[in-house]
Structure formats: C-alpha cells, structure tokens
CSV table of C-alpha atoms in Angstrom, one decimal:
chain,number,residue,atom,x,y,z
A,352,MET,CA,210.9,95.8,-78.4
A,353,ASN,CA,208.0,97.0,-76.3
A,354,THR,CA,208.2,97.5,-72.5
A,355,THR,CA,206.1,94.4,-71.6
A,356,LYS,CA,208.5,92.2,-73.5
A,357,LYS,CA,211.5,93.9,-71.9
A,358,ILE,CA,210.1,93.3,-68.5
A,359,ILE,CA,209.5,89.6,-69.3
A,360,LEU,CA,213.0,89.1,-70.7
A,361,ALA,CA,214.7,90.7,-67.8
A,362,GLY,CA,212.7,88.5,-65.4
A,363,LEU,CA,213.5,85.4,-67.5
A,364,PHE,CA,217.3,86.1,-67.5
A,365,ALA,CA,217.2,86.8,-63.8
A,366,ALA,CA,215.6,83.3,-63.4
A,367,LEU,CA,218.2,81.8,-65.7
A,368,SER,CA,221.1,83.4,-63.6
A,369,ALA,CA,219.5,81.8,-60.5
A,370,ILE,CA,219.6,78.4,-62.2
A,371,GLY,CA,223.1,78.9,-63.4
A,372,ALA,CA,224.3,79.1,-59.8
A,373,PHE,CA,223.1,75.6,-59.2
A,374,ILE,CA,224.5,73.8,-62.4
A,375,LYS,CA,228.0,72.6,-61.3
A,376,VAL,CA,230.7,71.7,-63.8
A,377,PRO,CA,232.3,68.7,-62.2
A,378,ILE,CA,236.0,69.4,-61.9
A,379,PRO,CA,238.0,67.3,-59.4
A,380,VAL,CA,239.6,70.1,-57.2
A,381,LEU,CA,237.4,73.1,-57.6
A,382,PRO,CA,234.0,72.5,-59.2
A,383,PHE,CA,232.7,75.8,-60.7
A,384,THR,CA,229.2,76.9,-61.5
A,385,LEU,CA,227.7,78.3,-64.7
A,386,GLN,CA,226.7,81.5,-63.1
A,387,LEU,CA,229.1,83.6,-65.0
A,388,LEU,CA,228.0,82.1,-68.2
A,389,PHE,CA,224.4,83.0,-67.7
A,390,THR,CA,225.0,86.5,-66.5
A,391,THR,CA,227.4,87.2,-69.4
A,392,LEU,CA,224.8,85.7,-71.8
A,393,ALA,CA,222.2,88.2,-70.3
A,394,GLY,CA,224.5,91.0,-71.5
A,395,LEU,CA,225.2,89.4,-74.9
A,396,ILE,CA,221.6,88.6,-75.8
A,397,LEU,CA,219.7,91.5,-74.1
A,398,GLY,CA,222.2,94.2,-74.7
A,399,GLY,CA,224.0,96.3,-72.0
A,400,LYS,CA,221.2,98.0,-70.2
A,401,LEU,CA,218.6,95.3,-70.1
A,402,GLY,CA,221.2,92.6,-69.3
A,403,ALA,CA,222.4,94.7,-66.3
A,404,ILE,CA,218.8,95.2,-65.1
A,405,SER,CA,218.2,91.5,-65.3
A,406,VAL,CA,221.3,90.6,-63.2
A,407,PHE,CA,220.4,93.4,-60.8
A,408,CYS,CA,216.9,91.7,-60.4
A,409,TYR,CA,218.7,88.5,-59.7
A,410,ILE,CA,220.8,90.1,-57.0
A,411,ILE,CA,217.7,91.7,-55.4
A,412,ILE,CA,215.8,88.4,-55.3
A,413,GLY,CA,218.7,86.8,-53.5
A,414,LEU,CA,219.0,89.8,-51.0
A,415,LEU,CA,215.2,89.5,-50.4
A,416,GLY,CA,216.0,86.1,-48.9
A,417,PHE,CA,215.3,83.6,-51.7
A,418,PRO,CA,218.1,81.1,-51.7
A,419,VAL,CA,219.3,81.8,-55.2
A,420,PHE,CA,223.0,82.4,-54.6
A,421,THR,CA,225.5,79.7,-54.3
A,422,ASN,CA,225.5,79.9,-50.5
A,423,GLY,CA,221.8,80.7,-49.8
A,424,GLY,CA,220.5,84.3,-49.8
A,425,GLY,CA,219.2,87.0,-47.5
A,426,PRO,CA,220.2,90.7,-46.8
A,427,ALA,CA,223.2,89.5,-44.8
A,428,TYR,CA,224.8,88.2,-48.0
A,429,VAL,CA,226.1,91.7,-48.6
A,430,LEU,CA,228.6,91.1,-45.8
A,431,GLN,CA,230.0,87.9,-47.5
A,432,PRO,CA,233.4,88.6,-49.0
A,433,THR,CA,232.2,87.0,-52.3
A,434,PHE,CA,229.4,89.4,-52.8
A,435,GLY,CA,231.6,91.6,-54.9
A,436,TYR,CA,231.6,89.1,-57.7
A,437,LEU,CA,227.8,89.3,-57.8
A,438,ALA,CA,228.0,93.0,-58.1
A,439,GLY,CA,230.6,92.4,-60.7
A,440,PHE,CA,228.2,90.2,-62.7
A,441,CYS,CA,225.9,93.2,-63.0
A,442,ALA,CA,228.6,95.6,-64.1
A,443,GLY,CA,230.2,93.0,-66.3
A,444,ALA,CA,226.9,92.2,-68.1
A,445,PHE,CA,226.5,95.9,-68.8
A,446,ALA,CA,230.0,96.2,-70.4
A,447,THR,CA,229.7,92.9,-72.3
A,448,GLY,CA,226.4,93.9,-73.8
A,449,LYS,CA,227.6,97.4,-74.7
A,450,ILE,CA,230.6,96.0,-76.6
A,451,ALA,CA,228.9,93.1,-78.2
A,452,ARG,CA,225.8,94.8,-79.4
A,453,ALA,CA,227.5,97.9,-80.8
A,454,VAL,CA,227.1,96.3,-84.3
A,455,PRO,CA,224.1,94.5,-85.5
A,456,ASN,CA,225.8,91.2,-86.3
A,457,PRO,CA,228.8,90.8,-84.0
A,458,SER,CA,231.7,88.6,-85.1
A,459,LEU,CA,233.1,85.9,-82.7
A,460,LYS,CA,236.1,88.0,-82.2
A,461,ARG,CA,234.1,90.9,-81.0
A,462,LEU,CA,232.1,88.6,-78.7
A,463,LEU,CA,235.3,87.2,-77.2
A,464,ALA,CA,236.5,90.7,-76.5
A,465,ALA,CA,233.2,91.6,-74.9
A,466,THR,CA,233.1,88.5,-72.6
A,467,PHE,CA,236.7,89.0,-71.5
A,468,THR,CA,236.2,92.7,-70.7
A,469,GLY,CA,233.1,91.5,-68.6
A,470,LEU,CA,235.4,88.9,-66.9
A,471,ALA,CA,238.0,91.6,-66.1
A,472,ILE,CA,235.3,93.8,-64.5
A,473,VAL,CA,233.8,90.9,-62.5
A,474,TYR,CA,237.3,90.0,-61.1
A,475,ALA,CA,238.2,93.6,-60.4
A,476,LEU,CA,235.1,94.3,-58.3
A,477,GLY,CA,235.2,90.8,-56.8
A,478,ILE,CA,238.8,91.1,-55.5
A,479,ALA,CA,238.3,94.7,-54.3
A,480,TYR,CA,235.3,93.7,-52.4
A,481,TYR,CA,236.9,90.6,-50.9
A,482,TRP,CA,239.8,92.8,-49.7
A,483,PHE,CA,237.5,95.5,-48.4
A,484,ILE,CA,235.4,93.1,-46.3
A,485,TYR,CA,238.4,91.4,-44.8
A,486,GLN,CA,240.2,94.7,-44.1
A,487,PHE,CA,237.2,96.6,-42.6
A,488,TYR,CA,234.5,94.2,-41.6
A,489,ILE,CA,236.1,91.0,-40.5
A,490,GLY,CA,239.1,92.9,-39.4
A,491,SER,CA,242.0,90.6,-40.4
A,492,PRO,CA,243.8,92.1,-43.4
A,493,LEU,CA,244.8,89.6,-46.0
A,494,GLY,CA,248.2,89.6,-47.6
A,495,PHE,CA,248.6,90.2,-51.3
A,496,TRP,CA,249.5,86.6,-52.2
A,497,THR,CA,246.6,85.0,-50.2
A,498,LEU,CA,244.2,87.4,-51.9
A,499,PHE,CA,245.8,86.6,-55.3
A,500,LEU,CA,245.6,82.9,-54.7
A,501,TYR,CA,242.0,82.7,-53.4
A,502,CYS,CA,240.3,85.2,-55.5
A,503,PHE,CA,242.2,84.9,-58.8
A,504,LEU,CA,244.5,82.0,-59.4
A,505,LEU,CA,242.1,79.2,-58.1
A,506,ALA,CA,239.0,80.4,-60.1
A,507,ILE,CA,240.4,81.9,-63.3
A,508,PRO,CA,241.0,78.8,-65.5
A,509,GLY,CA,237.4,77.7,-65.3
A,510,ASP,CA,236.2,81.2,-65.9
A,511,ILE,CA,238.4,81.8,-69.0
A,512,VAL,CA,236.9,78.5,-70.5
A,513,LEU,CA,233.4,79.7,-69.6
A,514,CYS,CA,234.1,83.0,-71.4
A,515,ILE,CA,235.1,81.2,-74.6
A,516,VAL,CA,232.0,78.9,-74.3
A,517,THR,CA,229.8,81.9,-73.7
A,518,ALA,CA,231.1,83.7,-76.8
A,519,VAL,CA,230.4,80.5,-78.9
A,520,ILE,CA,226.9,80.1,-77.5
A,521,GLY,CA,226.3,83.9,-78.0
A,522,LYS,CA,227.3,83.6,-81.6
A,523,ARG,CA,224.6,80.9,-82.2
A,524,LEU,CA,221.9,82.5,-80.1
A,525,ILE,CA,222.0,86.2,-81.1
A,526,PRO,CA,220.8,85.6,-84.7
A,527,ILE,CA,217.9,83.5,-83.3
A,528,VAL,CA,216.9,86.3,-80.8
A,529,SER,CA,217.1,89.1,-83.3
A,530,TYR,CA,215.1,87.0,-85.8
A,531,SER,CA,212.3,86.5,-83.2
A,532,ASN,CA,212.1,90.2,-82.5
B,1158,MET,CA,222.0,69.4,-60.9
B,1159,LYS,CA,221.0,67.8,-57.6
B,1160,PRO,CA,219.8,70.4,-55.1
B,1161,VAL,CA,216.6,71.8,-56.2
B,1162,ILE,CA,216.2,75.5,-55.1
B,1163,GLN,CA,213.7,75.6,-52.4
B,1164,LEU,CA,211.8,78.7,-53.2
B,1165,GLY,CA,208.9,77.5,-51.1
B,1166,ARG,CA,210.5,78.6,-47.9
B,1167,TYR,CA,207.4,80.5,-47.0
B,1168,ILE,CA,205.5,78.6,-44.3
B,1169,PRO,CA,201.8,79.6,-44.4
B,1170,ALA,CA,200.0,80.0,-41.1
B,1171,HIS,CA,197.7,82.5,-39.4
B,1172,THR,CA,199.7,84.2,-36.8
B,1173,ILE,CA,200.4,87.8,-35.7
B,1174,ILE,CA,203.7,87.8,-37.5
B,1175,HIS,CA,202.2,86.4,-40.8
B,1176,ARG,CA,199.5,89.1,-40.8
B,1177,LEU,CA,201.9,91.9,-40.2
B,1178,ASP,CA,202.1,94.3,-43.1
B,1179,PRO,CA,205.0,93.3,-45.4
B,1180,ARG,CA,206.2,96.8,-45.6
B,1181,ILE,CA,206.6,97.0,-41.8
B,1182,LYS,CA,208.2,93.6,-41.7
B,1183,PHE,CA,210.7,94.7,-44.3
B,1184,ILE,CA,211.6,97.9,-42.4
B,1185,LEU,CA,211.8,96.0,-39.1
B,1186,THR,CA,214.1,93.4,-40.6
B,1187,MET,CA,216.4,96.1,-42.0
B,1188,GLU,CA,216.5,97.8,-38.6
B,1189,MET,CA,217.4,94.5,-36.9
B,1190,ILE,CA,220.2,94.0,-39.4
B,1191,THR,CA,221.6,97.5,-38.7
B,1192,VAL,CA,221.4,96.9,-35.0
B,1193,LEU,CA,223.3,93.6,-35.4
B,1194,CYS,CA,226.0,95.2,-37.6
B,1195,LEU,CA,226.5,98.1,-35.2
B,1196,GLY,CA,226.5,96.0,-32.1
B,1197,LYS,CA,229.7,95.6,-30.1
B,1198,THR,CA,228.8,93.4,-27.2
B,1199,PHE,CA,227.8,89.8,-26.7
B,1200,LEU,CA,225.0,91.1,-24.5
B,1201,LEU,CA,223.3,92.6,-27.5
B,1202,PHE,CA,223.7,89.4,-29.5
B,1203,ALA,CA,222.2,87.4,-26.7
B,1204,LEU,CA,219.2,89.7,-26.4
B,1205,THR,CA,218.7,89.7,-30.1
B,1206,ALA,CA,218.8,86.0,-30.2
B,1207,VAL,CA,216.1,86.0,-27.5
B,1208,LEU,CA,214.1,88.4,-29.6
B,1209,ILE,CA,214.4,86.3,-32.8
B,1210,ILE,CA,213.4,83.1,-30.9
B,1211,PHE,CA,210.4,84.9,-29.4
B,1212,ALA,CA,209.3,86.1,-32.9
B,1213,ALA,CA,209.8,82.6,-34.3
B,1214,ALA,CA,207.7,81.2,-31.6
B,1215,LEU,CA,205.0,83.7,-32.3
B,1216,ALA,CA,205.1,82.8,-35.9
B,1217,ARG,CA,205.0,79.1,-35.0
B,1218,ILE,CA,208.3,78.4,-36.8
B,1219,SER,CA,210.2,75.5,-35.3
B,1220,LEU,CA,213.8,76.1,-33.9
B,1221,PHE,CA,214.9,73.3,-36.2
B,1222,SER,CA,214.0,75.2,-39.5
B,1223,LEU,CA,215.7,78.3,-38.1
B,1224,ILE,CA,218.8,76.4,-37.5
B,1225,GLN,CA,218.6,74.8,-41.0
B,1226,THR,CA,219.0,78.3,-42.5
B,1227,ILE,CA,222.4,78.5,-41.1
B,1228,LEU,CA,223.6,75.3,-42.7
B,1229,PRO,CA,224.3,76.7,-46.2
B,1230,ILE,CA,226.7,79.3,-44.8
B,1231,PHE,CA,228.5,76.8,-42.5
B,1232,GLY,CA,231.5,76.8,-44.9
B,1233,ILE,CA,232.2,80.6,-44.8
B,1234,VAL,CA,231.6,80.8,-41.0
B,1235,SER,CA,234.1,78.1,-40.3
B,1236,PHE,CA,236.6,79.6,-42.7
B,1237,THR,CA,236.2,83.0,-41.0
B,1238,VAL,CA,236.4,81.5,-37.6
B,1239,GLY,CA,239.6,79.6,-38.6
B,1240,VAL,CA,241.2,82.7,-40.0
B,1241,ASN,CA,240.4,84.8,-37.0
B,1242,ILE,CA,241.6,82.2,-34.4
B,1243,PHE,CA,244.9,81.6,-36.0
B,1244,PHE,CA,245.9,84.9,-37.5
B,1245,ILE,CA,244.8,87.5,-34.9
B,1246,GLU,CA,247.8,88.7,-32.9
B,1247,GLY,CA,246.8,88.7,-29.3
B,1248,LYS,CA,248.7,89.2,-26.0
B,1249,THR,CA,247.6,86.2,-24.1
B,1250,VAL,CA,248.7,83.2,-26.0
B,1251,LEU,CA,246.9,80.0,-25.1
B,1252,TRP,CA,248.4,77.5,-27.5
B,1253,GLN,CA,251.3,77.6,-30.0
B,1254,TRP,CA,252.7,75.2,-32.6
B,1255,ARG,CA,255.3,76.7,-35.0
B,1256,PHE,CA,253.6,79.6,-36.7
B,1257,LEU,CA,250.1,78.6,-35.6
B,1258,ARG,CA,249.1,80.5,-32.5
B,1259,ILE,CA,245.8,80.8,-30.6
B,1260,SER,CA,245.4,83.8,-28.5
B,1261,GLN,CA,242.6,84.7,-26.2
B,1262,GLU,CA,241.8,87.8,-28.3
B,1263,GLY,CA,241.6,85.7,-31.5
B,1264,LEU,CA,239.2,83.3,-29.8
B,1265,TYR,CA,237.0,86.1,-28.6
B,1266,PHE,CA,236.9,87.8,-31.9
B,1267,ALA,CA,236.1,84.6,-33.8
B,1268,ALA,CA,233.2,83.8,-31.6
B,1269,PHE,CA,232.0,87.4,-32.0
B,1270,ILE,CA,232.0,87.4,-35.8
B,1271,CYS,CA,230.5,83.9,-35.9
B,1272,SER,CA,227.6,84.8,-33.7
B,1273,ARG,CA,227.0,88.0,-35.7
B,1274,ILE,CA,226.8,86.2,-39.0
B,1275,MET,CA,224.6,83.5,-37.7
B,1276,LEU,CA,222.2,86.0,-36.1
B,1277,LEU,CA,222.1,88.1,-39.3
B,1278,VAL,CA,221.1,85.0,-41.4
B,1279,THR,CA,218.4,83.9,-39.0
B,1280,ALA,CA,216.9,87.4,-38.5
B,1281,SER,CA,216.6,87.8,-42.3
B,1282,SER,CA,215.2,84.3,-42.8
B,1283,LEU,CA,212.4,85.2,-40.4
B,1284,MET,CA,211.0,87.5,-43.0
B,1285,THR,CA,211.0,85.0,-45.9
B,1286,PHE,CA,209.5,82.3,-43.6
B,1287,THR,CA,206.5,84.5,-42.8
B,1288,THR,CA,205.9,86.5,-46.0
B,1289,ALA,CA,204.5,85.1,-49.3
B,1290,PRO,CA,206.7,86.1,-52.3
B,1291,ILE,CA,203.9,88.1,-53.9
B,1292,GLU,CA,203.5,90.1,-50.6
B,1293,LEU,CA,207.3,90.7,-50.5
B,1294,THR,CA,207.5,92.1,-54.0
B,1295,ASP,CA,204.3,94.2,-53.3
B,1296,GLY,CA,205.9,95.6,-50.2
B,1297,LEU,CA,209.1,96.3,-52.0
B,1298,GLU,CA,207.3,98.1,-54.8
B,1299,TYR,CA,205.5,100.3,-52.3
B,1300,LEU,CA,208.7,101.2,-50.5
B,1301,LEU,CA,210.5,102.0,-53.8
B,1302,ARG,CA,207.6,104.2,-55.0
B,1303,PRO,CA,209.3,107.5,-54.1
B,1304,LEU,CA,212.0,106.6,-56.6
B,1305,ASN,CA,209.4,106.9,-59.3
B,1306,ARG,CA,210.0,110.6,-59.3
B,1307,LEU,CA,213.6,110.0,-60.2
B,1308,GLY,CA,212.6,107.9,-63.2
B,1309,PHE,CA,212.9,104.5,-61.5
B,1310,PRO,CA,210.0,102.3,-62.6
B,1311,ALA,CA,209.1,100.7,-59.3
B,1312,GLY,CA,206.0,98.9,-60.7
B,1313,ALA,CA,207.8,97.4,-63.7
B,1314,PHE,CA,210.7,96.4,-61.4
B,1315,ALA,CA,208.3,94.5,-59.0
B,1316,MET,CA,206.7,92.8,-62.0
B,1317,THR,CA,210.2,91.7,-63.2
B,1318,LEU,CA,210.9,90.2,-59.8
B,1319,ASN,CA,207.5,88.4,-59.8
B,1320,ILE,CA,208.1,87.0,-63.3
B,1321,ALA,CA,211.6,85.8,-62.3
B,1322,LEU,CA,210.3,84.1,-59.2
B,1323,ARG,CA,207.6,82.4,-61.3
B,1324,PHE,CA,210.1,81.3,-63.9
B,1325,ILE,CA,212.7,79.8,-61.6
B,1326,PRO,CA,210.9,76.5,-60.8
B,1327,ILE,CA,209.7,76.1,-64.3
B,1328,LEU,CA,213.1,76.6,-65.9
B,1329,GLN,CA,214.7,74.4,-63.3
B,1330,GLU,CA,212.4,71.5,-64.3
B,1331,GLU,CA,213.2,72.2,-67.9
B,1332,THR,CA,217.0,72.1,-67.3
B,1333,GLN,CA,216.6,68.7,-65.6
B,1334,LYS,CA,214.5,67.3,-68.5
B,1335,ILE,CA,217.0,68.5,-71.1
B,1336,MET,CA,219.9,67.1,-69.1
B,1337,GLN,CA,218.3,63.7,-68.9
B,1338,ALA,CA,217.4,63.8,-72.5
B,1339,GLN,CA,221.0,64.5,-73.5
B,1340,ILE,CA,222.3,61.8,-71.1
B,1341,ALA,CA,220.0,59.4,-72.8
B,1342,ARG,CA,221.6,60.3,-76.1
B,1343,GLY,CA,225.0,59.5,-74.7
B,1344,ALA,CA,226.2,62.9,-73.3
B,1345,SER,CA,228.7,62.8,-70.5
B,1346,PHE,CA,229.5,65.7,-68.1
B,1347,GLY,CA,232.2,64.2,-66.0
B,1348,THR,CA,234.9,63.1,-68.5
B,1349,GLY,CA,237.7,64.9,-70.4
B,1350,GLY,CA,239.7,68.0,-69.7
B,1351,LEU,CA,238.5,71.3,-68.4
B,1352,PHE,CA,237.5,72.7,-71.8
B,1353,LYS,CA,235.7,69.5,-72.9
B,1354,ARG,CA,233.7,69.4,-69.6
B,1355,ALA,CA,232.6,73.0,-70.0
B,1356,LYS,CA,231.8,72.5,-73.7
B,1357,ALA,CA,229.6,69.5,-72.8
B,1358,PHE,CA,227.1,72.0,-71.4
B,1359,ILE,CA,226.5,73.7,-74.8
B,1360,PRO,CA,223.9,71.0,-75.8
B,1361,ILE,CA,222.0,71.9,-72.6
B,1362,ILE,CA,222.2,75.6,-72.7
B,1363,ILE,CA,221.1,76.2,-76.3
B,1364,PRO,CA,217.8,74.2,-76.0
B,1365,LEU,CA,217.2,75.7,-72.6
B,1366,PHE,CA,217.5,79.3,-74.0
B,1367,ILE,CA,215.4,78.6,-77.0
B,1368,SER,CA,212.6,77.1,-75.0
B,1369,ALA,CA,212.9,79.9,-72.4
B,1370,LEU,CA,212.7,82.5,-75.1
B,1371,GLN,CA,209.6,80.8,-76.5
B,1372,ARG,CA,208.0,81.0,-73.1
B,1373,ALA,CA,208.8,84.7,-72.8
B,1374,GLU,CA,207.1,85.2,-76.2
B,1375,ASP,CA,204.0,83.3,-75.1
B,1376,LEU,CA,203.9,85.2,-71.8
B,1377,ALA,CA,204.3,88.6,-73.6
B,1378,LEU,CA,201.4,87.7,-75.8
B,1379,ALA,CA,199.2,86.6,-72.9
B,1380,MET,CA,200.0,89.7,-70.9
B,1381,GLU,CA,199.2,92.0,-73.8
B,1382,ALA,CA,196.0,90.2,-74.6
B,1383,ARG,CA,194.9,91.0,-71.0
B,1384,CYS,CA,195.8,94.7,-71.6
B,1385,TYR,CA,198.9,94.8,-69.4
B,1386,HIS,CA,200.6,98.2,-69.9
B,1387,ALA,CA,203.9,98.9,-68.2
B,1388,GLY,CA,204.0,102.1,-66.3
B,1389,LYS,CA,200.1,102.4,-66.0
B,1390,ALA,CA,198.7,102.6,-62.5
B,1391,ARG,CA,197.2,99.2,-61.6
B,1392,THR,CA,194.7,98.1,-58.9
B,1393,ARG,CA,195.4,95.1,-56.8
B,1394,MET,CA,193.6,91.9,-55.8
B,1395,HIS,CA,194.8,92.3,-52.2
B,1396,PRO,CA,195.6,95.9,-51.5
B,1397,LEU,CA,198.1,96.3,-48.7
B,1398,CYS,CA,196.7,97.8,-45.6
B,1399,CYS,CA,198.5,98.9,-42.5
B,1400,SER,CA,196.2,98.3,-39.4
B,1401,ARG,CA,196.4,99.9,-36.0
B,1402,SER,CA,197.9,96.8,-34.5
B,1403,ASP,CA,200.7,96.9,-37.2
B,1404,ILE,CA,201.5,100.4,-36.1
B,1405,HIS,CA,201.6,99.2,-32.4
B,1406,ILE,CA,204.0,96.4,-33.2
B,1407,PHE,CA,206.1,98.8,-35.2
B,1408,THR,CA,206.4,101.3,-32.4
B,1409,VAL,CA,207.1,98.6,-29.8
B,1410,CYS,CA,209.8,97.0,-31.9
B,1411,ASN,CA,211.5,100.4,-32.5
B,1412,ALA,CA,211.5,101.0,-28.8
B,1413,VAL,CA,213.2,97.7,-28.2
B,1414,PHE,CA,215.8,98.4,-30.9
B,1415,VAL,CA,216.6,101.8,-29.3
B,1416,PHE,CA,216.9,100.1,-25.9
B,1417,LEU,CA,219.1,97.5,-27.3
B,1418,MET,CA,221.4,100.1,-28.9
B,1419,TRP,CA,221.5,102.0,-25.6
B,1420,MET,CA,222.5,98.9,-23.7
B,1421,ASP,CA,225.2,98.1,-26.2
B,1422,SER,CA,226.8,101.5,-25.9
B,1423,ARG,CA,226.6,101.4,-22.1
B,1424,PHE,CA,228.3,98.1,-21.8
B,1425,ALA,CA,230.8,98.4,-24.7
B,1426,TYR,CA,234.4,98.4,-23.7
C-alpha cells in the first residue's frame, strides 16, 4: 500500500468512527453506540499502526472542536471523565490490529481474541481515567463499587456483544480488503 | 440515526476575529483554557466570561449560539453538580435528609466546577465558530511542523484530518440511505434481545464499509492522477500570513491573561 492510500484510509476510518458515535442501538435502559465497533474494525482492517493512527485522528478532530464525540467536542473534552475510553479506543485498535493481522488470513477465533483484548484495554484505560478525573480534578473520590457499577457493569454487556459482532464483520471484510489491495 | 452531526459550526463573516491568523487563534485558545484550568476564584471566571462575550460580540456571534454549545454537555454538568452537592463533606450543613446532606462548601464547590466547565466549552467553541475547517487544519499543520524532525509527518497528518472532515457528511448521508433501504426490505432495529438488536446492524455496516472503501479507492486514484505525493513540500492556495495587527492582538491578549492570573493569585484564599 502506498502512502497516499494509507492517508486516505486513515482519514476514512476516522470519519467512520465519528459516524459510529451517532448510531445508537436502541436498548430500553442504556442505549449504546456503535463507536467501539467502528474503532475496533479500524484496527482489524487497517492493521495495528494505521488503525491506531486513524482513531488518533478522530480524537484530534473532536478535540479541535468538531462535535464528533457523543457529547459534543472541543479541547475541554479532555477533562470529561469519559475521555479515557476515547484514548482507550486508540490503544485498543492498535492491540486488536497487531493480534488479528499477525497472520495473513485470521480465523474467527483469532479475531475474537483480538477484539476482546482491545475491549480489555479500552476498559482499563477508561476506568483508570474516570477514577483519576474524579480523584484529582473534580475532587470527590469515588468508591470502588460506584466506579465498578458506572464504568463497568452497566456498559459491559453491550460491548461484549459488539465485540462478537465486530469479529464476525471483520471475518467477512478482511478478505475483501486484502483482495482490493 | 436522527441527529445529523453539524460540522458547519463555522459562521462565516468578515470581522477582526475571523481574520485573525488561525495559528494565533489556536495558541490563544489553548492559553485561555490553561488560565481557566488553573483559576481558583470566581472573580477570574467572571472576568473570563466578560472576555469571551466581548470576543463573541466582536465576531458577531449571538449569545444564543454560544449558549447552545453548552447544551450537549448538560448531562455531565448536572451529574457533576449533583455529586458535588450531596457528597462533599462540609462544616456548615444547610439541609439534611437521612444520608443526603447539602453543605455550604458542597454548594460552593459545585457552582465552581459547573462554571469552569461551561466557560471551557464556550471558550473553545469560539475558535470553531470563527475559523473555517481548512484554516484550522492548516494552522495545526504549521504548529506541528517542528515535530517533522522527530519523524512525525505533519503534512500527511493534516491531510488525513482534511480527508476525514470531508468524508463525515458524505458517509453520514450514505448510512442514512442504506438504513432506509434495509428498512424498506423489512429490517427492524428495535426488536428482540440484545444480541439480535446488535446483529441487526450487520446489513448496514457491510455495505457501508464496501462503498466507503470504493470511495477511498477512487480518491486515491484521483489524487495520484493529480501528482499528490505524501511528504513532498506543497504550495498553498491561501498561504497563512501573520500581519502586524495579529501580533498586536496576540500581545494584548497575553497581557490580559497574565493580568488575570495575577488577580487570581492575589484574591485566592
């Protein structure tokens, strides 16, 4: 792949991540967005490095002030407790891509392992950042159980489903992409 | 997918703020954010608010559109305020019901955090209101140029941002078309269990990605046909230029920021 194509694909997946934040899966209590699906797919399809670059571009676009995050955008978004998940998407896409594309034709099992590793990284960074912002910026330390409930228990079922769906989609898209290259 | 992302937040006009060099606008915005984050007094917040409203008036941005930028973060602000009001342990208790307790300190701290977040958002939206997207990415590329020496491709990075910004509205329209086409074929997104609802999006995502990849292919061909080479020095249609009045504005603003910080440290307690 030449550099021009790499630049375009990174831009394309950054745009897709922005769109993913606005597609909501209608679930009665907690509707969740497809953001994780698109950022993980960036890793699966583009590979670790380029996938992480594209998610990084998405974050920069949001920080520049374009309202592409779920709650708007702007430099002040760094101070939102949920920003850690966004940073996690970037690191997660890198890990997912590295694991998935280590072999030319990954099996579904490998893809699942890759997406779940990415998920673990997203949550680790997300929860750590949430705790950090509450502890040091907002100044009201959260208890372990509150943190566990808000950052993990309420969101994890939807994201586990998304990981499985992502692996299935990746299995179908990766051959198409490698064919067109 | 009902809310369409409003990327056209830029309000074109010919004012002194719009004409300001995007690099200077960028640095000034960052400085303002730093001032707000370091601030410890309401006095500083009040003066910054006056400053923001003054700049908005110069840029002929209505107060209404400034307030609109706060609306999306209303949820997080009210949550933060709630947490702070009820859970900060203070000496002067104003109201108490079982374990819920409102203290004077809690109220004060909640108001403090709330005004800081709202000012941060309006200050940064001022930049996107008055700067065209292409100017913003150009400015960013220029500011990142020193990183070229460390192997960071600033030019390619700005190009990626531009392409992403260009693709967002196109792909959004595409998603809506595909969704309507699948609904017309009997797809339903709001029924069944969690897994079934998530799976219902596969028939949207696969066509979306395939058409998006086709677009990328076409764009690559078009750019190469016009001799685009990543990493080569390029000339610009509108080169950035920093005029004397830009420098004056920059100096005055910096003086104001230093003054604000001095006031803040003086009146902090």
